PDB file of C-alpha atoms in Angstrom:
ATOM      1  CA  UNK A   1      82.564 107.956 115.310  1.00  0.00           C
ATOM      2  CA  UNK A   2      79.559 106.416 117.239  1.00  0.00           C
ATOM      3  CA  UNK A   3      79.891 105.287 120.875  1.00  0.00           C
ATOM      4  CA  UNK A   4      80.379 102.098 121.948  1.00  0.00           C
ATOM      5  CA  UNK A   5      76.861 101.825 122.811  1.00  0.00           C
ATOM      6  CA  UNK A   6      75.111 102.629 120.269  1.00  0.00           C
ATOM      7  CA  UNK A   7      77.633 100.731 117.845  1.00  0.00           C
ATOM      8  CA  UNK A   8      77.347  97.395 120.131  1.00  0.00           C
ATOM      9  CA  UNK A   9      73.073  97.998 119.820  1.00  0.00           C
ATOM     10  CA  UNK A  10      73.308  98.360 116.324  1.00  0.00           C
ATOM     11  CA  UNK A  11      75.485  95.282 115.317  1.00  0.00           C
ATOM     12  CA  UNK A  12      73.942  92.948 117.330  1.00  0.00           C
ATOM     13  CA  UNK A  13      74.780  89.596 115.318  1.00  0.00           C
ATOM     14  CA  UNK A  14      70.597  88.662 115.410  1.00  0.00           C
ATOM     15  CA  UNK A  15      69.694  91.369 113.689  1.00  0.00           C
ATOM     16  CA  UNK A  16      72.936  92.787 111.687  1.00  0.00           C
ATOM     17  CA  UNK A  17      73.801  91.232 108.160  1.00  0.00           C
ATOM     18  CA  UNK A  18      76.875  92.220 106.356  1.00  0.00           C
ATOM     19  CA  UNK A  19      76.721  92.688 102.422  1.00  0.00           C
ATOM     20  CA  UNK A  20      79.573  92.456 100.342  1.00  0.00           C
ATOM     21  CA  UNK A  21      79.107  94.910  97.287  1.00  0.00           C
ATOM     22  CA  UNK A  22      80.708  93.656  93.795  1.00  0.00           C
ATOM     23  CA  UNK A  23      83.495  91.468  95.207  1.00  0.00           C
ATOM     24  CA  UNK A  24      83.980  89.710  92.407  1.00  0.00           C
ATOM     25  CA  UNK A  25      87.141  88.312  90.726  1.00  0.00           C
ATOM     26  CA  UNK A  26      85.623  90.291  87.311  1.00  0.00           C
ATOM     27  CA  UNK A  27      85.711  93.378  89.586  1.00  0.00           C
ATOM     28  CA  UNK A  28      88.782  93.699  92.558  1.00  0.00           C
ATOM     29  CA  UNK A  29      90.566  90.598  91.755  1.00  0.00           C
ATOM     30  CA  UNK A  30      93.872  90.176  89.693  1.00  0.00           C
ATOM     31  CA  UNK A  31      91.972  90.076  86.309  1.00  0.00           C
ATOM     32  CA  UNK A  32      89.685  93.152  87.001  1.00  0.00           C
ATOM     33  CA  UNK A  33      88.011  94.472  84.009  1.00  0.00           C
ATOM     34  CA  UNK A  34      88.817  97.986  85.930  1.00  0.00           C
ATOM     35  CA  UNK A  35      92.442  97.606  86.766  1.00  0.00           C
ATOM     36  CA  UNK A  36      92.415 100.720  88.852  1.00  0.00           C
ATOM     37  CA  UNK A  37      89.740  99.795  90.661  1.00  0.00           C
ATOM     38  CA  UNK A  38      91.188  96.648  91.621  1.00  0.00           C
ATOM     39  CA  UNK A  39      94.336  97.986  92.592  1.00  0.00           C
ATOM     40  CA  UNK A  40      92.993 100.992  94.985  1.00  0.00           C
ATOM     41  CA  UNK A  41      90.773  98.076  96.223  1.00  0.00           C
ATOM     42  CA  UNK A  42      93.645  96.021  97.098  1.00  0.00           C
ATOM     43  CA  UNK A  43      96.491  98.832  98.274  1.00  0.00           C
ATOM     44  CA  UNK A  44      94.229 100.670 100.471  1.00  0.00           C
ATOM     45  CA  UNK A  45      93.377  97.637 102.329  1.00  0.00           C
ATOM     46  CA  UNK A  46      89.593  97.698 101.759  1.00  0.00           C
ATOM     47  CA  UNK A  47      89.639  94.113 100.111  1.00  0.00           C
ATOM     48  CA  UNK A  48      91.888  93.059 103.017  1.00  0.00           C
ATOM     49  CA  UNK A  49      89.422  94.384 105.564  1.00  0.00           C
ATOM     50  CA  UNK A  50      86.473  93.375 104.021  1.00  0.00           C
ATOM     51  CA  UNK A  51      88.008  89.479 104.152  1.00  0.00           C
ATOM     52  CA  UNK A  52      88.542  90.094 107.994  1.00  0.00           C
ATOM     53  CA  UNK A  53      85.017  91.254 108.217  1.00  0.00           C
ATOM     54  CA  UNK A  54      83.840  88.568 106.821  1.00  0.00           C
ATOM     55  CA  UNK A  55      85.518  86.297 108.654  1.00  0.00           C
ATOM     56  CA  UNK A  56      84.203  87.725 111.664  1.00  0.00           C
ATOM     57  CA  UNK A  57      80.690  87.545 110.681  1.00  0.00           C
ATOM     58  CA  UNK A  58      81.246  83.632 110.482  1.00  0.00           C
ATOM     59  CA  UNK A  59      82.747  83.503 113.751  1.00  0.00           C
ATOM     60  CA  UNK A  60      79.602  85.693 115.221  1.00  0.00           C
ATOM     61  CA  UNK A  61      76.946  84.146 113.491  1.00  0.00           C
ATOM     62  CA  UNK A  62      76.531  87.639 111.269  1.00  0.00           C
ATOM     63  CA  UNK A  63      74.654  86.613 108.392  1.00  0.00           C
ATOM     64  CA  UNK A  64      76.857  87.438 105.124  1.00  0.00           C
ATOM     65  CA  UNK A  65      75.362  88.132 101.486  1.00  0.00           C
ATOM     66  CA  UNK A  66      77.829  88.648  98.401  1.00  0.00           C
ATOM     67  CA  UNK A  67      75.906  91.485  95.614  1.00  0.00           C
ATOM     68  CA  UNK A  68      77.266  90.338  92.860  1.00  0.00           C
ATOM     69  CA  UNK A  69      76.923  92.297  89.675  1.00  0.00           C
ATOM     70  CA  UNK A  70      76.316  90.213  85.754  1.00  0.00           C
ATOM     71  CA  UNK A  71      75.186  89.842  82.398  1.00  0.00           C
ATOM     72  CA  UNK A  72      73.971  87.349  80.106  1.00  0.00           C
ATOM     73  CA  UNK A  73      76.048  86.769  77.226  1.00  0.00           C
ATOM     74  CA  UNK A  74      74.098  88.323  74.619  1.00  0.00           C
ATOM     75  CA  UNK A  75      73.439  91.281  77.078  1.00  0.00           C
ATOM     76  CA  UNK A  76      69.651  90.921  77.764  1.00  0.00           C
ATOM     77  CA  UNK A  77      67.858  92.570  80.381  1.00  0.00           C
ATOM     78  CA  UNK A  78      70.922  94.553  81.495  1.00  0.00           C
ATOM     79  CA  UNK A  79      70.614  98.352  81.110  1.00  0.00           C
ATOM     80  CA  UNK A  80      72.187 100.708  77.942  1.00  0.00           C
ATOM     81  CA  UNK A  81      70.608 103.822  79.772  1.00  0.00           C
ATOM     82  CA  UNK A  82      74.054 105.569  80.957  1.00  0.00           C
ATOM     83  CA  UNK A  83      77.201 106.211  79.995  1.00  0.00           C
ATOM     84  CA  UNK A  84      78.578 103.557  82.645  1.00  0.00           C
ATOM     85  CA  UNK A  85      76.478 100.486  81.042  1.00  0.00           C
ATOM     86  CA  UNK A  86      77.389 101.530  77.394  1.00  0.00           C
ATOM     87  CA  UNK A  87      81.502 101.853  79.159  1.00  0.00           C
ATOM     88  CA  UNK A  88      80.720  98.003  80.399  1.00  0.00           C
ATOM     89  CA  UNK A  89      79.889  96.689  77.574  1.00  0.00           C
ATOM     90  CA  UNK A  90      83.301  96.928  75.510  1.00  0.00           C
ATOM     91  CA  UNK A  91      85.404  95.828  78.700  1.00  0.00           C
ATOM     92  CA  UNK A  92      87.558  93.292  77.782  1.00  0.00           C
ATOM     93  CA  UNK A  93      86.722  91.109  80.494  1.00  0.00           C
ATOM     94  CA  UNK A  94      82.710  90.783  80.470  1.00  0.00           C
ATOM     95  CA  UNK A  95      81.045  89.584  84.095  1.00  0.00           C
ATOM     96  CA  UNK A  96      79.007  86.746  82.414  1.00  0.00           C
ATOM     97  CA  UNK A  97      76.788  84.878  83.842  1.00  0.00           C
ATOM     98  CA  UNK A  98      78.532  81.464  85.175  1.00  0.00           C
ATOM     99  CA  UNK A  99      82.205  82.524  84.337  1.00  0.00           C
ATOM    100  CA  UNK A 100      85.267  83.113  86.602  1.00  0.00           C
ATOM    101  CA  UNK A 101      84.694  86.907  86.860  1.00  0.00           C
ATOM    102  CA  UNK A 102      81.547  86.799  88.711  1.00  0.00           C
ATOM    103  CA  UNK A 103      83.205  84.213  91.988  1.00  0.00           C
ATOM    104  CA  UNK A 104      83.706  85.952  95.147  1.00  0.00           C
ATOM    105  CA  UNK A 105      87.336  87.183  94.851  1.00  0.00           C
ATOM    106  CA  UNK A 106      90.242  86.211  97.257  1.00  0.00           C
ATOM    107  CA  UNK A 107      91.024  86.598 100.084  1.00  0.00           C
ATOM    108  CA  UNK A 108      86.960  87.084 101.091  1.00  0.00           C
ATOM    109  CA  UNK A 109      86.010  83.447 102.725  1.00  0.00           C
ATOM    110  CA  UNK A 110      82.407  82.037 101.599  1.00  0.00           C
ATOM    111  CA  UNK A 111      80.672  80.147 103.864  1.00  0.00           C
ATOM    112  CA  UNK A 112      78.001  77.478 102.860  1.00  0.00           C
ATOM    113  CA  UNK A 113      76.071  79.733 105.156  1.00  0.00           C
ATOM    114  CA  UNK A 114      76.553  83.157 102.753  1.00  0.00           C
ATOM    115  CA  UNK A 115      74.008  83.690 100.533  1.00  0.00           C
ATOM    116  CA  UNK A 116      75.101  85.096  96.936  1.00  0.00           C
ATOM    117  CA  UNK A 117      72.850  87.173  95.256  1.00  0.00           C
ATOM    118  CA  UNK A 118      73.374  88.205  91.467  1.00  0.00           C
ATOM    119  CA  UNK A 119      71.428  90.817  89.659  1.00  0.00           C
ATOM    120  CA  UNK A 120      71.613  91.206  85.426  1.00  0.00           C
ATOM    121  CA  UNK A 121      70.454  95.410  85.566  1.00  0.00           C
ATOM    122  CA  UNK A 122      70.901  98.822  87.424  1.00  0.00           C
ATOM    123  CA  UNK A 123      73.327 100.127  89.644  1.00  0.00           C
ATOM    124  CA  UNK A 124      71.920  99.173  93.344  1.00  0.00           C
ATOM    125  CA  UNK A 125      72.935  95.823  94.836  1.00  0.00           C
ATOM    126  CA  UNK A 126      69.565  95.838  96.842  1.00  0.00           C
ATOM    127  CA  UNK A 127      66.571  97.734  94.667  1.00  0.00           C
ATOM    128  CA  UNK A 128      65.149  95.288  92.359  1.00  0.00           C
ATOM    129  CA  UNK A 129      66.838  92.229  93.646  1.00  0.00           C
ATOM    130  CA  UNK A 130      66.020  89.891  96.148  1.00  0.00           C
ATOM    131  CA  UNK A 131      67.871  91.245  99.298  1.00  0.00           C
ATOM    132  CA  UNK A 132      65.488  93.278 100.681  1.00  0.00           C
ATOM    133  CA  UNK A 133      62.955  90.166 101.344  1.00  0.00           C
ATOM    134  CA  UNK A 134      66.200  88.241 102.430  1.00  0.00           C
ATOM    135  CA  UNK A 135      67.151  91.072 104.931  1.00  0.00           C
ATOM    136  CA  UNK A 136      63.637  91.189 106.112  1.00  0.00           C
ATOM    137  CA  UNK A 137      63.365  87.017 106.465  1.00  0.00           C
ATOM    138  CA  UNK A 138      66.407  87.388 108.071  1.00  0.00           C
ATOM    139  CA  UNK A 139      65.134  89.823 111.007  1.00  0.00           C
ATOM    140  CA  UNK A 140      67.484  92.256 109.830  1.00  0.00           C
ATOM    141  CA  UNK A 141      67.533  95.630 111.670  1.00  0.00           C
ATOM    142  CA  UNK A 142      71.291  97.055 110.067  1.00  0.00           C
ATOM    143  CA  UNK A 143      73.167  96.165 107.530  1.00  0.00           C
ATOM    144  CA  UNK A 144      77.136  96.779 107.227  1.00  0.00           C
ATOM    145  CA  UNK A 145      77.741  97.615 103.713  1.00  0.00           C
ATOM    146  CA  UNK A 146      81.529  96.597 102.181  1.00  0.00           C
ATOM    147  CA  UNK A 147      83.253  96.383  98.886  1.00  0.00           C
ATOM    148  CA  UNK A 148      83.417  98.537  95.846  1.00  0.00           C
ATOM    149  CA  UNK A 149      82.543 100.994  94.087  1.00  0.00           C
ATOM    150  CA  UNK A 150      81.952 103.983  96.848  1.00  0.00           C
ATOM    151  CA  UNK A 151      82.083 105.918  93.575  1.00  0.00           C
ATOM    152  CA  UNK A 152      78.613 104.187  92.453  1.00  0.00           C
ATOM    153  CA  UNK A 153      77.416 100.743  93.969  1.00  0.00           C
ATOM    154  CA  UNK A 154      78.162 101.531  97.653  1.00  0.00           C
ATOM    155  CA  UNK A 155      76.432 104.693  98.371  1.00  0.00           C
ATOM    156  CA  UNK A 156      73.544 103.227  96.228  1.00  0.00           C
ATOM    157  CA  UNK A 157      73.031 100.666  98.726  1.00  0.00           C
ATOM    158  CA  UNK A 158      73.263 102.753 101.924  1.00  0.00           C
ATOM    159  CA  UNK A 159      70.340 104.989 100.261  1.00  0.00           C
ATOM    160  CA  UNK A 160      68.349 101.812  99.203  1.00  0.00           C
ATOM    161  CA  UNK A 161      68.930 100.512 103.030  1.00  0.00           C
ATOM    162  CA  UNK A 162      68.200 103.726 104.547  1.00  0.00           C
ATOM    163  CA  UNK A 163      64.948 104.059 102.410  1.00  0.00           C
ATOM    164  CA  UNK A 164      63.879 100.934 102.944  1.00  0.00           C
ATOM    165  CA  UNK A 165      64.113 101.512 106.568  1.00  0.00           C
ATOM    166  CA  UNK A 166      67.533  99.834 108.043  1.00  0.00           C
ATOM    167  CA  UNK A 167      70.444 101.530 109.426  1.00  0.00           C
ATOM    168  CA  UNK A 168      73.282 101.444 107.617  1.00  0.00           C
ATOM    169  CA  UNK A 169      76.644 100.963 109.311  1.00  0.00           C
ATOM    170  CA  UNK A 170      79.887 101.612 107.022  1.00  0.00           C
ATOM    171  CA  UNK A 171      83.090 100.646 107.556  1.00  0.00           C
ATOM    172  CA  UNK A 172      84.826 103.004 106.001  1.00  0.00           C
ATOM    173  CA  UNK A 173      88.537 101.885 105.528  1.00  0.00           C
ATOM    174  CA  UNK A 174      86.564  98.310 104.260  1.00  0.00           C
ATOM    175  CA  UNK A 175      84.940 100.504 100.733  1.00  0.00           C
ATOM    176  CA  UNK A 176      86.895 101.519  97.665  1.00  0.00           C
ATOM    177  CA  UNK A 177      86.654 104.182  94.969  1.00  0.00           C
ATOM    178  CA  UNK A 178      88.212 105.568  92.306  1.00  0.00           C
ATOM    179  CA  UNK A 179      90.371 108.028  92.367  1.00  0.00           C
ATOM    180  CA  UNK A 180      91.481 106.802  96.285  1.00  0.00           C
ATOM    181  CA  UNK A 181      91.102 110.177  97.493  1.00  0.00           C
ATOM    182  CA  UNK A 182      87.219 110.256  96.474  1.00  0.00           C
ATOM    183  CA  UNK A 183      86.159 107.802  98.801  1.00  0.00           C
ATOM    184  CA  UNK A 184      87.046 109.650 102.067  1.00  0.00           C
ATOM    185  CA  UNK A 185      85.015 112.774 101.048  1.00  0.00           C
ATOM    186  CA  UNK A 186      82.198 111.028  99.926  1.00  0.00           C
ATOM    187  CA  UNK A 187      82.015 109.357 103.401  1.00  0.00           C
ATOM    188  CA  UNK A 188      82.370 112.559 105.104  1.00  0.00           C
ATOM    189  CA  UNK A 189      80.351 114.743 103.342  1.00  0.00           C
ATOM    190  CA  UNK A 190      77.302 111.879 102.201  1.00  0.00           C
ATOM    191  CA  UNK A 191      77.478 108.913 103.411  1.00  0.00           C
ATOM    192  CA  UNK A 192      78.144 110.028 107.142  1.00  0.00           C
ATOM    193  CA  UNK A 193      74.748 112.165 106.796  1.00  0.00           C
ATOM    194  CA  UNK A 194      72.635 109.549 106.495  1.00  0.00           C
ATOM    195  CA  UNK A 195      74.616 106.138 107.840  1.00  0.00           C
ATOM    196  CA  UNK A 196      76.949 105.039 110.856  1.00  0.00           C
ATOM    197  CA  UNK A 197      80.087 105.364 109.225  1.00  0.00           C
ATOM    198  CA  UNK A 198      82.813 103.430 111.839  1.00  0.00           C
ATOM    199  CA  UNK A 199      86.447 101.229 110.915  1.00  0.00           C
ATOM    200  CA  UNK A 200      86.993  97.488 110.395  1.00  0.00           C
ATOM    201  CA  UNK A 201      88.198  97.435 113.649  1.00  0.00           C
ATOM    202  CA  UNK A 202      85.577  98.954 115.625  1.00  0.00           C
ATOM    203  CA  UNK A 203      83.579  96.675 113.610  1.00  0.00           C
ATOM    204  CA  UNK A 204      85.624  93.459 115.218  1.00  0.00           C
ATOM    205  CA  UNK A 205      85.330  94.537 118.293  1.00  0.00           C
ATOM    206  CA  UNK A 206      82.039  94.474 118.615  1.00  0.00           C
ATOM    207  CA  UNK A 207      81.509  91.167 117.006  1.00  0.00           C
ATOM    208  CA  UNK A 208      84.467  89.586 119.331  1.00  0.00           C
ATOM    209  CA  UNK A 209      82.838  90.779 122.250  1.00  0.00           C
ATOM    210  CA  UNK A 210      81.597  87.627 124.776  1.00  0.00           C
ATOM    211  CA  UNK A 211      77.641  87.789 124.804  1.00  0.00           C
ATOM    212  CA  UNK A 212      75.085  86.699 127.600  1.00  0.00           C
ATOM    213  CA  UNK A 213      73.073  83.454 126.139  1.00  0.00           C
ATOM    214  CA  UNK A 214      69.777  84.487 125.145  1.00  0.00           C
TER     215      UNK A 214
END
């Protein structure tokens, strides 16, 4: 785990934003078009956590984006390069553009503040999409990554952060995978190599802490 120093420098609420990765009712919520997903999502606590995150980033004035993952109805622009995409696209329940499944899913609070970003291709919440220039407008120095999948999506965007020259910090009991036992080895053996990997709670802490006026 980092020290309390360096965590408290690097989630300074001026210059931290928190992204919420595929939180979407389509993806972790009761009607998930991956059930198990969803469910390790919602027993482990990682949904839970990521709500209380949130929440906390409202309270500090943390700027919050939602990634939200979609497709058009008649499927254009979205990839058919991989196995995953062609999997997607015989779902029964299809994240379309507009519908139910592509809302922020409960118990994650959305501020009018939040900015929602939605992308119709790839795998990365941040390459190819407008979050980069968003992070970038918003004097963004690290970026707390949350939500789903750490077998895909999550990892993605700590690479695409990390390349694109922001430190990541994860919160690592506030990302799910599939099968649950996945997720803690990818933290430790990739994710910890190249971001701050921390807890929810070390997260809070920070973020509650009383801060000199500027």
């Amino acid at each position: 785990m980092p020290s309390d120093a360096r965590l408290i420098e690097q989630l300074d609420p001026a210059s931290t934003v928190l992204l919420t990765v595929e939180c979407q009712r389509g993806v972790v919520g009761p009607e998930s078009a991956l059930p198990e997903l969803a469910a390790v999502a919602r027993t482990s606590g990682a949904l839970t956590r990521t709500a209380r995150l949130v929440a906390a980033a409202h309270e500090a004035g943390v700027q919050v984006i939602h990634a939200v993952a979609q497709r058009r109805p008649d499927g254009r622009g979205a990839n058919h390069n991989a196995r995953l995409f062609r999997a997607a696209e015989r779902l029964p329940v299809q994240q379309t553009v507009g519908s139910t499944a592509v809302r922020i899913a409960d118990p994650i609070p959305v501020s009018e503040d939040d900015l929602v970003v939605h992308r119709l291709h790839g795998l990365s919440p941040i390459a190819g999409t407008d979050v980069d220039a968003l992070l970038r407008n918003f004097g963004c120095r690290s970026l707390v990554v949350t939500g789903v999948s750490a077998n895909v999506a999550v990892p993605n965007a700590v690479f695409d952060a990390v390349n694109l020259g922001y430190t990541a910090v994860v919160p690592a009991d506030a990302i799910a995978g599939v099968p649950a036992d996945y997720t803690p080895a990818m933290v430790r053996n990739t994710l910890a190599l190249v971001a701050t990997v921390t807890t929810t709670d070390e997260v809070l802490a920070v973020w509650k802490r009383p801060r000199r006026p500027r």
